CSV table of C-alpha atoms and ligand atoms in Angstrom, one decimal:
chain,number,residue,atom,x,y,z
Q,1,MET,CA,10.7,-30.4,2.4
Q,2,LYS,CA,7.4,-29.8,4.3
Q,3,LYS,CA,4.0,-29.5,2.6
Q,4,ILE,CA,2.8,-25.9,3.0
Q,5,GLY,CA,-0.5,-24.1,2.4
Q,6,VAL,CA,-0.7,-20.4,1.5
Q,7,ILE,CA,-4.1,-19.0,2.1
Q,8,GLY,CA,-4.9,-15.8,0.2
Q,9,LEU,CA,-3.1,-15.4,-3.2
Q,10,GLY,CA,-2.9,-11.6,-3.5
Q,11,TYR,CA,0.1,-9.3,-3.6
Q,12,VAL,CA,1.5,-11.1,-0.5
Q,13,GLY,CA,0.4,-14.7,-0.8
Q,14,LEU,CA,1.1,-15.3,-4.5
Q,15,PRO,CA,4.7,-14.3,-4.4
Q,16,LEU,CA,5.2,-16.3,-1.2
Q,17,SER,CA,3.6,-19.4,-2.7
Q,18,LEU,CA,5.9,-19.1,-5.8
Q,19,LEU,CA,9.0,-18.6,-3.6
Q,20,ALA,CA,8.2,-21.7,-1.5
Q,21,ASP,CA,7.7,-23.7,-4.7
Q,22,LYS,CA,11.0,-22.5,-6.0
Q,23,LYS,CA,12.7,-23.4,-2.7
Q,24,GLY,CA,11.4,-27.0,-3.0
Q,25,PHE,CA,8.4,-27.0,-0.8
Q,26,GLU,CA,5.2,-28.8,-1.8
Q,27,VAL,CA,2.8,-25.9,-2.0
Q,28,ILE,CA,-0.9,-25.7,-2.0
Q,29,GLY,CA,-2.1,-22.2,-2.9
Q,30,TYR,CA,-5.7,-21.6,-1.8
Q,31,ASP,CA,-8.0,-18.6,-2.5
Q,32,VAL,CA,-11.7,-18.1,-2.1
Q,33,ASP,CA,-11.8,-16.5,-5.5
Q,34,GLN,CA,-12.5,-19.2,-8.1
Q,35,ASN,CA,-11.8,-16.8,-10.9
Q,36,LEU,CA,-8.4,-15.9,-9.5
Q,37,ILE,CA,-7.6,-19.6,-9.1
Q,38,ASN,CA,-8.6,-20.3,-12.7
Q,39,ASN,CA,-6.3,-17.4,-13.9
Q,40,LEU,CA,-3.4,-18.8,-11.8
Q,41,ILE,CA,-3.9,-22.3,-13.2
Q,42,ASN,CA,-3.7,-20.6,-16.6
Q,43,ARG,CA,-0.6,-18.9,-15.4
Q,44,THR,CA,-2.1,-15.3,-15.5
Q,45,SER,CA,-2.3,-12.8,-12.7
Q,46,LYS,CA,-3.2,-9.1,-12.2
Q,47,ILE,CA,-0.6,-8.7,-9.4
Q,48,ASP,CA,2.0,-6.0,-10.2
Q,49,ASP,CA,5.0,-7.9,-9.0
Q,50,LEU,CA,8.2,-8.6,-11.0
Q,51,PHE,CA,8.9,-11.8,-8.9
Q,52,VAL,CA,5.4,-13.1,-9.8
Q,53,ALA,CA,5.9,-12.2,-13.5
Q,54,ASP,CA,9.2,-14.2,-13.4
Q,55,LYS,CA,8.0,-17.3,-11.6
Q,56,LEU,CA,4.3,-17.7,-12.5
Q,57,GLU,CA,5.0,-19.3,-15.9
Q,58,ASN,CA,6.9,-22.3,-14.5
Q,59,ASN,CA,5.9,-23.5,-11.1
Q,60,THR,CA,4.4,-26.6,-9.4
Q,61,VAL,CA,2.1,-24.8,-6.9
Q,62,LYS,CA,-1.2,-26.6,-6.7
Q,63,PHE,CA,-3.6,-23.7,-7.0
Q,64,THR,CA,-7.0,-24.5,-5.6
Q,65,ASN,CA,-10.4,-23.1,-4.6
Q,66,ASN,CA,-11.2,-26.2,-2.6
Q,67,ILE,CA,-10.1,-25.6,1.0
Q,68,SER,CA,-10.0,-29.4,1.8
Q,69,ASP,CA,-6.9,-29.5,-0.4
Q,70,LEU,CA,-5.2,-28.0,2.7
Q,71,ARG,CA,-5.5,-31.3,4.5
Q,72,ASN,CA,-2.2,-32.7,5.7
Q,73,ILE,CA,-0.2,-29.5,5.3
Q,74,GLU,CA,2.4,-29.0,8.0
Q,75,ILE,CA,2.8,-25.2,7.7
Q,76,ALA,CA,-0.1,-22.8,6.8
Q,77,VAL,CA,0.6,-19.2,5.9
Q,78,VAL,CA,-2.4,-16.8,6.1
Q,79,CYS,CA,-2.1,-13.8,3.8
Q,80,VAL,CA,-5.6,-12.4,3.6
Q,81,PRO,CA,-6.5,-8.6,3.6
Q,82,THR,CA,-7.0,-6.8,6.9
Q,83,PRO,CA,-8.6,-3.5,5.7
Q,84,VAL,CA,-10.0,-0.8,8.0
Q,85,ASN,CA,-13.7,0.1,7.9
Q,86,ASN,CA,-15.1,3.6,7.4
Q,87,ASN,CA,-14.4,4.5,11.0
Q,88,LYS,CA,-10.7,3.4,10.4
Q,89,ILE,CA,-11.2,0.4,12.7
Q,90,PRO,CA,-9.4,-2.8,11.6
Q,91,ASP,CA,-11.8,-5.2,10.0
Q,92,LEU,CA,-10.5,-8.7,10.9
Q,93,THR,CA,-13.5,-10.6,9.4
Q,94,LEU,CA,-11.5,-12.2,6.5
Q,95,LEU,CA,-8.6,-13.0,8.8
Q,96,LYS,CA,-10.7,-14.7,11.4
Q,97,THR,CA,-12.6,-16.8,8.8
Q,98,ALA,CA,-9.4,-17.8,7.0
Q,99,THR,CA,-7.6,-18.6,10.3
Q,100,VAL,CA,-10.4,-20.9,11.6
Q,101,ASN,CA,-11.1,-22.6,8.3
Q,102,THR,CA,-7.4,-23.3,7.8
Q,103,ALA,CA,-6.7,-24.4,11.3
Q,104,LYS,CA,-9.4,-27.1,11.0
Q,105,PHE,CA,-7.2,-28.9,8.4
Q,106,LEU,CA,-4.0,-28.7,10.4
Q,107,LYS,CA,-2.8,-31.9,11.9
Q,108,ASP,CA,-1.2,-31.9,15.4
Q,109,GLY,CA,2.2,-30.3,15.5
Q,110,SER,CA,1.6,-28.0,12.5
Q,111,LEU,CA,2.6,-24.4,12.3
Q,112,LEU,CA,0.1,-21.6,11.5
Q,113,ILE,CA,1.7,-18.4,10.4
Q,114,ILE,CA,-0.2,-15.0,10.0
Q,115,GLU,CA,1.5,-12.7,7.5
Q,116,SER,CA,-1.5,-10.3,7.2
Q,117,THR,CA,-0.9,-6.9,8.8
Q,118,ILE,CA,-2.5,-6.8,12.2
Q,119,ASN,CA,-2.4,-4.6,15.2
Q,120,PRO,CA,-0.6,-5.6,18.4
Q,121,GLY,CA,-2.7,-8.0,20.5
Q,122,VAL,CA,-4.7,-9.6,17.6
Q,123,CYS,CA,-2.9,-12.9,17.8
Q,124,ASP,CA,-3.0,-13.3,21.6
Q,125,GLU,CA,-6.3,-11.7,22.3
Q,126,ILE,CA,-8.4,-12.6,19.2
Q,127,LEU,CA,-6.9,-15.4,17.2
Q,128,VAL,CA,-5.7,-17.7,19.9
Q,129,PRO,CA,-9.0,-17.8,21.8
Q,130,LEU,CA,-10.8,-18.2,18.4
Q,131,ILE,CA,-8.6,-21.2,17.3
Q,132,ASN,CA,-8.9,-22.8,20.8
Q,133,LYS,CA,-12.7,-22.4,20.7
Q,134,LYS,CA,-13.6,-23.2,17.1
Q,135,THR,CA,-11.0,-25.6,15.6
Q,136,GLY,CA,-10.4,-28.4,18.0
Q,137,HIS,CA,-6.8,-27.3,18.4
Q,138,VAL,CA,-5.1,-25.6,21.3
Q,139,VAL,CA,-2.4,-23.1,20.4
Q,140,GLY,CA,0.8,-24.1,22.2
Q,141,LYS,CA,-0.4,-27.7,22.7
Q,142,THR,CA,-1.6,-29.1,19.3
Q,143,ILE,CA,-0.4,-26.3,17.0
Q,144,HIS,CA,2.2,-23.6,16.9
Q,145,LEU,CA,1.3,-20.0,16.0
Q,146,ALA,CA,3.6,-17.4,14.5
Q,147,HIS,CA,3.3,-13.9,13.1
Q,148,CYS,CA,5.6,-12.7,10.3
Q,149,PRO,CA,4.3,-9.4,9.0
Q,150,GLU,CA,4.4,-9.0,5.2
Q,151,ARG,CA,6.7,-6.5,3.8
Q,152,ILE,CA,5.9,-6.6,0.1
Q,153,ASN,CA,6.4,-3.3,-1.7
Q,154,PRO,CA,4.3,-3.4,-4.8
Q,155,GLY,CA,6.1,-2.3,-8.0
Q,156,ASP,CA,9.5,-2.4,-6.3
Q,157,PRO,CA,12.1,-3.6,-8.9
Q,158,GLU,CA,14.7,-4.5,-6.2
Q,159,TRP,CA,13.1,-5.7,-3.1
Q,160,ASN,CA,10.8,-8.7,-3.2
Q,161,VAL,CA,9.6,-11.7,-1.1
Q,162,SER,CA,12.8,-13.5,-1.7
Q,163,ASN,CA,15.3,-10.9,-0.3
Q,164,ILE,CA,13.4,-8.7,2.2
Q,165,SER,CA,14.5,-9.2,5.8
Q,166,ARG,CA,11.7,-10.2,8.2
Q,167,VAL,CA,10.7,-10.1,11.8
Q,168,LEU,CA,9.1,-13.1,13.5
Q,169,GLY,CA,7.1,-13.7,16.7
Q,170,ALA,CA,5.5,-16.8,18.0
Q,171,ASN,CA,3.5,-18.2,21.0
Q,172,SER,CA,6.5,-20.0,22.4
Q,173,LYS,CA,10.3,-20.4,22.0
Q,174,GLU,CA,9.8,-23.8,20.4
Q,175,SER,CA,7.2,-22.4,17.9
Q,176,LEU,CA,9.6,-19.5,17.2
Q,177,GLU,CA,12.4,-22.0,16.3
Q,178,ILE,CA,10.2,-24.0,14.0
Q,179,ALA,CA,9.0,-20.8,12.2
Q,180,LYS,CA,12.5,-19.4,12.0
Q,181,ASP,CA,13.7,-22.6,10.5
Q,182,PHE,CA,11.0,-22.3,7.8
Q,183,TYR,CA,11.7,-18.7,6.9
Q,184,GLU,CA,15.5,-19.2,6.9
Q,185,LYS,CA,14.9,-21.9,4.2
Q,186,LEU,CA,12.6,-19.6,2.3
Q,187,VAL,CA,14.1,-16.1,2.4
Q,188,ASP,CA,17.6,-15.1,1.6
Q,189,ALA,CA,17.7,-12.3,4.2
Q,190,LYS,CA,17.9,-11.8,7.9
Q,191,ILE,CA,15.1,-13.2,10.0
Q,192,LYS,CA,14.9,-11.4,13.3
Q,193,PRO,CA,13.1,-13.3,16.1
Q,194,MET,CA,11.1,-11.0,18.4
Q,195,ALA,CA,10.3,-11.8,22.0
Q,196,SER,CA,6.6,-12.2,21.4
Q,197,LEU,CA,3.7,-12.2,18.9
Q,198,LYS,CA,2.8,-8.8,20.1
Q,199,GLU,CA,6.3,-7.4,19.4
Q,200,ALA,CA,6.2,-8.8,15.8
Q,201,GLU,CA,2.7,-7.2,15.3
Q,202,ALA,CA,4.0,-3.9,16.7
Q,203,VAL,CA,7.0,-3.8,14.3
Q,204,LYS,CA,4.9,-3.6,11.2
Q,205,VAL,CA,2.6,-0.9,12.4
Q,206,VAL,CA,5.6,1.1,13.7
Q,207,GLU,CA,7.6,0.9,10.5
Q,208,ASN,CA,4.6,2.1,8.5
Q,209,SER,CA,3.6,4.7,11.0
Q,210,PHE,CA,7.2,5.9,10.8
Q,211,ARG,CA,6.7,6.5,7.1
Q,212,ASP,CA,3.3,8.2,7.5
Q,213,ILE,CA,4.6,10.7,10.1
Q,214,ASN,CA,7.6,11.5,8.0
Q,215,ILE,CA,5.4,12.2,5.0
Q,216,ALA,CA,3.1,14.3,7.2
Q,217,PHE,CA,6.2,16.2,8.3
Q,218,VAL,CA,7.2,17.2,4.7
Q,219,ASN,CA,3.6,17.9,3.8
Q,220,GLU,CA,3.3,20.4,6.6
Q,221,LEU,CA,6.6,21.9,5.6
Q,222,ALA,CA,5.3,22.1,2.0
Q,223,MET,CA,2.2,24.1,3.1
Q,224,SER,CA,4.4,26.4,5.3
Q,225,PHE,CA,7.2,26.9,2.7
Q,226,GLN,CA,4.6,27.6,-0.1
Q,227,LYS,CA,3.7,30.7,2.0
Q,228,LEU,CA,7.4,31.4,2.7
Q,229,GLY,CA,8.4,31.2,-0.9
Q,230,ILE,CA,10.9,28.4,-0.2
Q,231,ASN,CA,11.1,25.3,-2.4
Q,232,VAL,CA,10.6,22.5,0.1
Q,233,VAL,CA,11.9,19.7,-2.3
Q,234,ASN,CA,15.2,21.6,-2.8
Q,235,VAL,CA,15.5,21.9,1.0
Q,236,ILE,CA,14.7,18.2,1.6
Q,237,ASP,CA,17.3,17.3,-1.1
Q,238,GLY,CA,19.7,19.6,0.7
Q,239,ALA,CA,19.0,17.9,4.1
Q,240,ALA,CA,19.4,14.5,2.4
Q,241,THR,CA,23.1,15.3,1.8
Q,242,LYS,CA,23.6,14.6,5.5
Q,243,PRO,CA,25.0,11.1,5.4
Q,244,PHE,CA,23.4,10.1,8.7
Q,245,ALA,CA,20.2,10.6,10.7
Q,246,PHE,CA,18.1,11.9,7.8
Q,247,MET,CA,15.7,10.0,5.6
Q,248,PRO,CA,14.1,12.0,2.7
Q,249,HIS,CA,10.4,11.9,2.2
Q,250,TYR,CA,8.6,14.1,-0.3
Q,251,PRO,CA,5.4,16.1,-0.2
Q,252,GLY,CA,2.4,15.3,-2.3
Q,253,CYS,CA,-1.4,15.4,-2.7
Q,254,GLY,CA,-1.9,12.6,-0.2
Q,255,VAL,CA,-1.0,9.2,1.1
Q,256,GLY,CA,-2.7,6.1,-0.3
Q,257,GLY,CA,-2.4,2.4,-0.5
Q,258,HIS,CA,-3.2,-0.6,1.6
Q,259,CYS,CA,-0.5,0.0,4.2
Q,260,ILE,CA,0.7,3.5,5.1
Q,261,PRO,CA,-2.7,5.3,5.6
Q,262,VAL,CA,-4.1,2.2,7.3
Q,263,ASP,CA,-1.5,0.8,9.7
Q,264,PRO,CA,-1.3,3.8,12.0
Q,265,TYR,CA,-4.9,3.4,12.8
Q,266,TYR,CA,-4.2,-0.1,14.1
Q,267,LEU,CA,-1.9,1.3,16.7
Q,268,ILE,CA,-4.1,4.3,17.4
Q,269,GLU,CA,-7.2,2.1,18.0
Q,270,TYR,CA,-5.4,-0.5,20.1
Q,271,ALA,CA,-3.6,2.1,22.3
Q,272,ARG,CA,-6.9,4.1,22.7
Q,273,GLY,CA,-8.5,0.9,23.9
Q,274,HIS,CA,-5.8,0.7,26.6
Q,275,GLY,CA,-6.1,4.3,27.7
Q,276,PHE,CA,-3.5,6.0,25.6
Q,277,GLU,CA,-4.2,8.6,22.9
Q,278,HIS,CA,-1.6,8.7,20.0
Q,279,SER,CA,-2.2,12.4,19.4
Q,280,PHE,CA,0.9,12.7,17.2
Q,281,LEU,CA,0.0,9.7,15.0
Q,282,SER,CA,-3.5,11.1,14.7
Q,283,LEU,CA,-2.3,14.5,13.7
Q,284,ALA,CA,0.0,13.1,11.1
Q,285,ARG,CA,-3.0,11.1,9.7
Q,286,LYS,CA,-5.1,14.3,9.6
Q,287,ILE,CA,-2.4,16.3,7.8
Q,288,ASN,CA,-2.0,13.6,5.1
Q,289,GLU,CA,-5.7,13.1,4.8
Q,290,ASP,CA,-6.2,16.8,4.2
Q,291,MET,CA,-3.6,17.0,1.3
Q,292,PRO,CA,-6.1,16.0,-1.5
Q,293,MET,CA,-8.3,19.0,-0.4
Q,294,TYR,CA,-5.1,21.2,-0.3
Q,295,ALA,CA,-4.4,20.3,-3.9
Q,296,VAL,CA,-8.0,21.2,-4.9
Q,297,ASN,CA,-7.8,24.4,-3.0
Q,298,LEU,CA,-4.6,25.4,-4.9
Q,299,LEU,CA,-6.7,25.3,-8.1
Q,300,GLU,CA,-9.6,27.2,-6.5
Q,301,LYS,CA,-7.3,29.9,-5.3
Q,302,ALA,CA,-5.6,30.2,-8.7
Q,303,LEU,CA,-8.9,30.5,-10.4
Q,304,LYS,CA,-10.1,33.1,-7.8
Q,305,LYS,CA,-7.1,35.2,-8.7
Q,306,LYS,CA,-8.4,35.3,-12.2
Q,307,ASN,CA,-11.9,36.0,-11.0
Q,308,LEU,CA,-13.0,32.6,-12.1
Q,309,LYS,CA,-15.0,30.0,-10.2
Q,310,ILE,CA,-14.0,26.4,-9.8
Q,311,SER,CA,-17.7,25.4,-10.2
Q,312,GLY,CA,-18.3,24.4,-13.8
Q,313,SER,CA,-14.6,24.4,-14.7
Q,314,LYS,CA,-13.2,21.6,-16.8
Q,315,VAL,CA,-10.4,19.6,-15.1
Q,316,ALA,CA,-8.4,16.6,-16.2
Q,317,LEU,CA,-7.3,14.5,-13.2
Q,318,LEU,CA,-4.1,12.7,-14.2
Q,319,GLY,CA,-3.8,9.4,-12.2
Q,320,LEU,CA,-6.2,7.6,-10.0
Q,321,SER,CA,-4.0,4.9,-8.4
Q,322,TYR,CA,-2.2,5.6,-5.1
Q,323,LYS,CA,1.4,5.3,-6.5
Q,324,PRO,CA,3.2,5.5,-9.8
Q,325,ASN,CA,2.9,2.7,-12.4
Q,326,VAL,CA,0.6,0.4,-10.5
Q,327,GLY,CA,-3.2,0.1,-10.9
Q,328,ASP,CA,-4.2,0.0,-7.2
Q,329,ILE,CA,-6.7,2.7,-6.1
Q,330,ARG,CA,-7.1,1.6,-2.5
Q,331,GLU,CA,-7.2,4.6,-0.2
Q,332,SER,CA,-5.9,6.6,-3.2
Q,333,PRO,CA,-5.7,10.4,-2.6
Q,334,ALA,CA,-6.7,10.8,-6.3
Q,335,ILE,CA,-10.1,9.3,-5.6
Q,336,SER,CA,-10.5,11.9,-2.8
Q,337,ILE,CA,-9.5,14.7,-5.2
Q,338,LYS,CA,-12.0,13.4,-7.8
Q,339,ASN,CA,-14.8,13.4,-5.2
Q,340,TYR,CA,-13.8,16.9,-3.9
Q,341,LEU,CA,-13.9,18.2,-7.4
Q,342,LEU,CA,-17.3,16.6,-8.1
Q,343,SER,CA,-18.6,18.1,-4.9
Q,344,LYS,CA,-17.6,21.5,-6.2
Q,345,ASN,CA,-19.5,20.9,-9.4
Q,346,VAL,CA,-16.3,20.6,-11.5
Q,347,ASP,CA,-16.5,18.8,-14.9
Q,348,VAL,CA,-13.8,16.1,-14.2
Q,349,THR,CA,-12.3,13.8,-16.7
Q,350,CYS,CA,-10.0,11.1,-15.3
Q,351,VAL,CA,-6.9,9.5,-16.9
Q,352,ASP,CA,-5.1,6.5,-15.6
Q,353,PRO,CA,-3.6,3.9,-18.0
Q,354,HIS,CA,-3.1,1.5,-15.2
Q,355,VAL,CA,-6.6,1.5,-13.8
Q,356,ASN,CA,-9.7,-0.1,-15.4
Q,357,GLY,CA,-13.4,0.4,-14.7
Q,358,GLN,CA,-13.2,3.9,-13.2
Q,359,ASN,CA,-14.6,5.8,-16.3
Q,360,THR,CA,-11.1,6.8,-17.2
Q,361,ILE,CA,-10.5,8.2,-20.8
Q,362,GLU,CA,-7.4,8.4,-23.0
Q,363,LEU,CA,-4.9,11.2,-22.1
Q,364,SER,CA,-5.2,13.4,-25.2
Q,365,GLN,CA,-9.0,13.1,-25.2
Q,366,ALA,CA,-9.1,14.3,-21.6
Q,367,LEU,CA,-6.7,17.2,-22.4
Q,368,LYS,CA,-8.9,18.3,-25.3
Q,369,LEU,CA,-11.9,18.5,-22.9
Q,370,SER,CA,-10.1,20.4,-20.1
Q,371,ASP,CA,-8.7,23.8,-19.3
Q,372,TYR,CA,-6.9,22.7,-16.1
Q,373,ILE,CA,-4.9,19.7,-14.9
Q,374,ILE,CA,-4.4,18.1,-11.5
Q,375,VAL,CA,-1.6,15.6,-11.4
Q,376,ALA,CA,-2.4,13.0,-8.7
Q,377,THR,CA,-0.1,10.1,-9.7
Q,378,ALA,CA,3.3,10.3,-11.3
Q,379,HIS,CA,2.7,7.6,-13.9
Q,380,LYS,CA,5.5,7.2,-16.5
Q,381,GLU,CA,3.0,7.7,-19.3
Q,382,PHE,CA,2.6,11.4,-18.3
Q,383,GLU,CA,6.3,12.1,-18.9
Q,384,LYS,CA,5.5,12.7,-22.6
Q,385,LEU,CA,3.5,15.8,-21.7
Q,386,THR,CA,5.8,18.6,-22.8
Q,387,PRO,CA,4.9,22.3,-22.1
Q,388,MET,CA,4.4,22.7,-25.9
Q,389,ILE,CA,1.9,19.8,-26.0
Q,390,LEU,CA,0.1,21.2,-23.0
Q,391,LYS,CA,0.0,24.7,-24.6
Q,392,ASP,CA,-1.4,23.1,-27.8
Q,393,PHE,CA,-4.2,21.6,-25.8
Q,394,GLY,CA,-5.0,25.0,-24.3
Q,395,ILE,CA,-4.2,24.0,-20.7
Q,396,LYS,CA,-4.0,27.1,-18.5
Q,397,ILE,CA,-3.3,25.9,-15.0
Q,398,ILE,CA,-1.5,22.8,-13.7
Q,399,ILE,CA,-1.8,21.7,-10.0
Q,400,ASP,CA,1.0,19.2,-9.7
Q,401,GLY,CA,0.2,16.9,-6.8
Q,402,ARG,CA,3.4,14.9,-7.2
Q,403,ASN,CA,5.8,17.7,-8.2
Q,404,PHE,CA,6.1,15.6,-11.3
Q,405,PHE,CA,6.6,18.5,-13.8
Q,406,SER,CA,8.6,20.6,-11.3
Q,407,SER,CA,11.6,20.8,-13.7
Q,408,LYS,CA,9.4,22.3,-16.4
Q,409,LYS,CA,7.9,25.0,-14.2
Q,410,SER,CA,9.8,27.9,-15.8
Q,411,ILE,CA,9.0,26.8,-19.4
Q,412,LEU,CA,5.4,26.2,-18.5
Q,413,ASN,CA,5.2,29.8,-17.2
Q,414,LYS,CA,6.9,31.0,-20.4
Q,415,PHE,CA,3.9,29.3,-22.2
Q,416,ASP,CA,1.5,31.2,-19.9
Q,417,ILE,CA,0.6,28.0,-18.2
Q,418,GLU,CA,0.3,28.6,-14.5
Q,419,TYR,CA,2.0,25.9,-12.4
Q,420,HIS,CA,1.5,25.1,-8.7
Q,421,GLY,CA,3.3,22.2,-7.1
Q,422,ILE,CA,3.1,21.0,-3.5
Q,423,GLY,CA,5.6,23.1,-1.6
Q,424,ILE,CA,7.6,24.2,-4.6
T,501,SAJ,N1,4.2,9.0,-0.5
T,501,SAJ,C1,4.4,10.4,-0.3
T,501,SAJ,N2,5.7,10.8,0.0
T,501,SAJ,C2,6.7,10.0,0.1
T,501,SAJ,C3,6.5,8.6,0.0
T,501,SAJ,C4,5.2,8.1,-0.3
T,501,SAJ,O1,3.5,11.2,-0.4
T,501,SAJ,O2,7.8,10.4,0.4
T,501,SAJ,C5,2.8,8.6,-0.7
T,501,SAJ,C6,2.7,7.8,-2.0
T,501,SAJ,O3,2.4,8.7,-3.1
T,501,SAJ,C7,1.6,6.8,-1.8
T,501,SAJ,C8,1.7,6.6,-0.3
T,501,SAJ,O4,2.5,7.6,0.3
T,501,SAJ,O5,0.3,7.4,-2.0
T,501,SAJ,C9,2.3,5.3,0.1
T,501,SAJ,O6,3.5,5.2,-0.7
T,501,SAJ,P1,4.6,4.0,-0.4
T,501,SAJ,O7,5.8,4.3,-1.3
T,501,SAJ,O8,4.8,3.9,1.0
T,501,SAJ,O9,3.9,2.7,-1.0
T,501,SAJ,P2,3.2,1.5,-0.3
T,501,SAJ,O10,1.9,1.8,0.3
T,501,SAJ,O11,3.3,0.4,-1.3
T,501,SAJ,O12,4.2,1.2,0.9
T,501,SAJ,C10,5.0,0.0,0.9
T,501,SAJ,C11,5.0,-0.4,2.3
T,501,SAJ,N3,5.4,-1.7,2.4
T,501,SAJ,C12,4.8,-2.5,3.3
T,501,SAJ,O13,4.0,-2.2,4.0
T,501,SAJ,C13,5.2,-4.0,3.3
T,501,SAJ,C14,5.9,0.5,3.1
T,501,SAJ,O14,6.2,-0.1,4.3
T,501,SAJ,C15,7.2,0.8,2.4
T,501,SAJ,O15,7.9,1.7,3.2
T,501,SAJ,C16,6.9,1.4,1.1
T,501,SAJ,O16,6.2,0.4,0.3
T,501,SAJ,C17,8.2,1.7,0.3
T,501,SAJ,O17,9.2,2.0,1.0
T,501,SAJ,O18,8.2,1.8,-0.9
């Protein structure tokens, strides 16, 4: 089996390196973070991934912080972050650095694969010229280039790096065949060859934009149905009984994470640069980005009805991470809610058992200090909050940003606890 290098050992690269090791490849796992490498050598990781938890203990990956250990690898897979900056423009700094530094160690005939999420055109228009100019290689002549967009779903108990189907694009048919052969040895799922690098880049942004616009659709329905007195979740569940042509998504206080709120901007920016305005994608982004404020406004309206001001009120914010039972706060709506509350001079206490270093406090302590609750993340630890417990803590209003307590709405009302969900 070939010797491979995995560059970037986060939620994408680490599972990949462990899978390649399990499949019999000789694997060099490289990361710039010495501390992360030390932890991996000691078989510990902060990555929320069941596959990693299962494989990290026994593996023969050579984890290293020394990039020269990549010498003589035959396949390199680059899995570094591609965040957007404050103007929502993709920041390719890490990707460019990792690509150039890796390519310098590749011998002729090697395959360089990019798994990081990138917008269409990045390979052809940015990485190929960069490699040709800075590494002594020429893509298509001395090395092959492929793009296989990552599809890791953090916290997913069923789908992981070993069984998720993939799409694959490359600079030439020959390169595509070599890359396809690699992934077919690695992944026990369909590998779909695309006609070009650009098509493979476009698949990832399209699949995540699809999710973003569908969430925006139900978020807009939620705001409309809240005025119409219709429970949007019940209606979505009703529509989901249709066995074809409907995929349920659910309203909430916003869309977070490293993928969904970010990837549409890749397409928006690239198309804008070529004279096309994705007004629909941009509107969906705006709807989703406004949901944290919508949740805060629900509280403000509820207080106004009681002739109370939100300023100076005591609110427990339940959840800071962007999705249940993980500790990732990237692009998290909960952080936006926290900042909106602080801007309104609210006394906020934050609770998140999965997040460190954000001045969070223990749940019962936060409830003691608060009169109102905003639920921003549906962590399993919050399930123990019964209406009786909330009553005992003197909680008066709940804004449920994830409709997490929706089944307890009538009991909460019986306990004189005002409940507002998102669209229910
Ligand atoms: N969200 C909603 N309503 C929904 C679904 C999600 O408001 O119906 C919110 C979540 O609360 C979260 C955000 O959207 O804040 C993103 O949620 P997510 O479930 O999409 O979680 P991610 O960001 O981990 O998305 C990943 C993506 N995987 C990759 O990019 C490889 C995405 O493509 C998957 O569709 C998604 O997992 C998944 O299906 O779980």
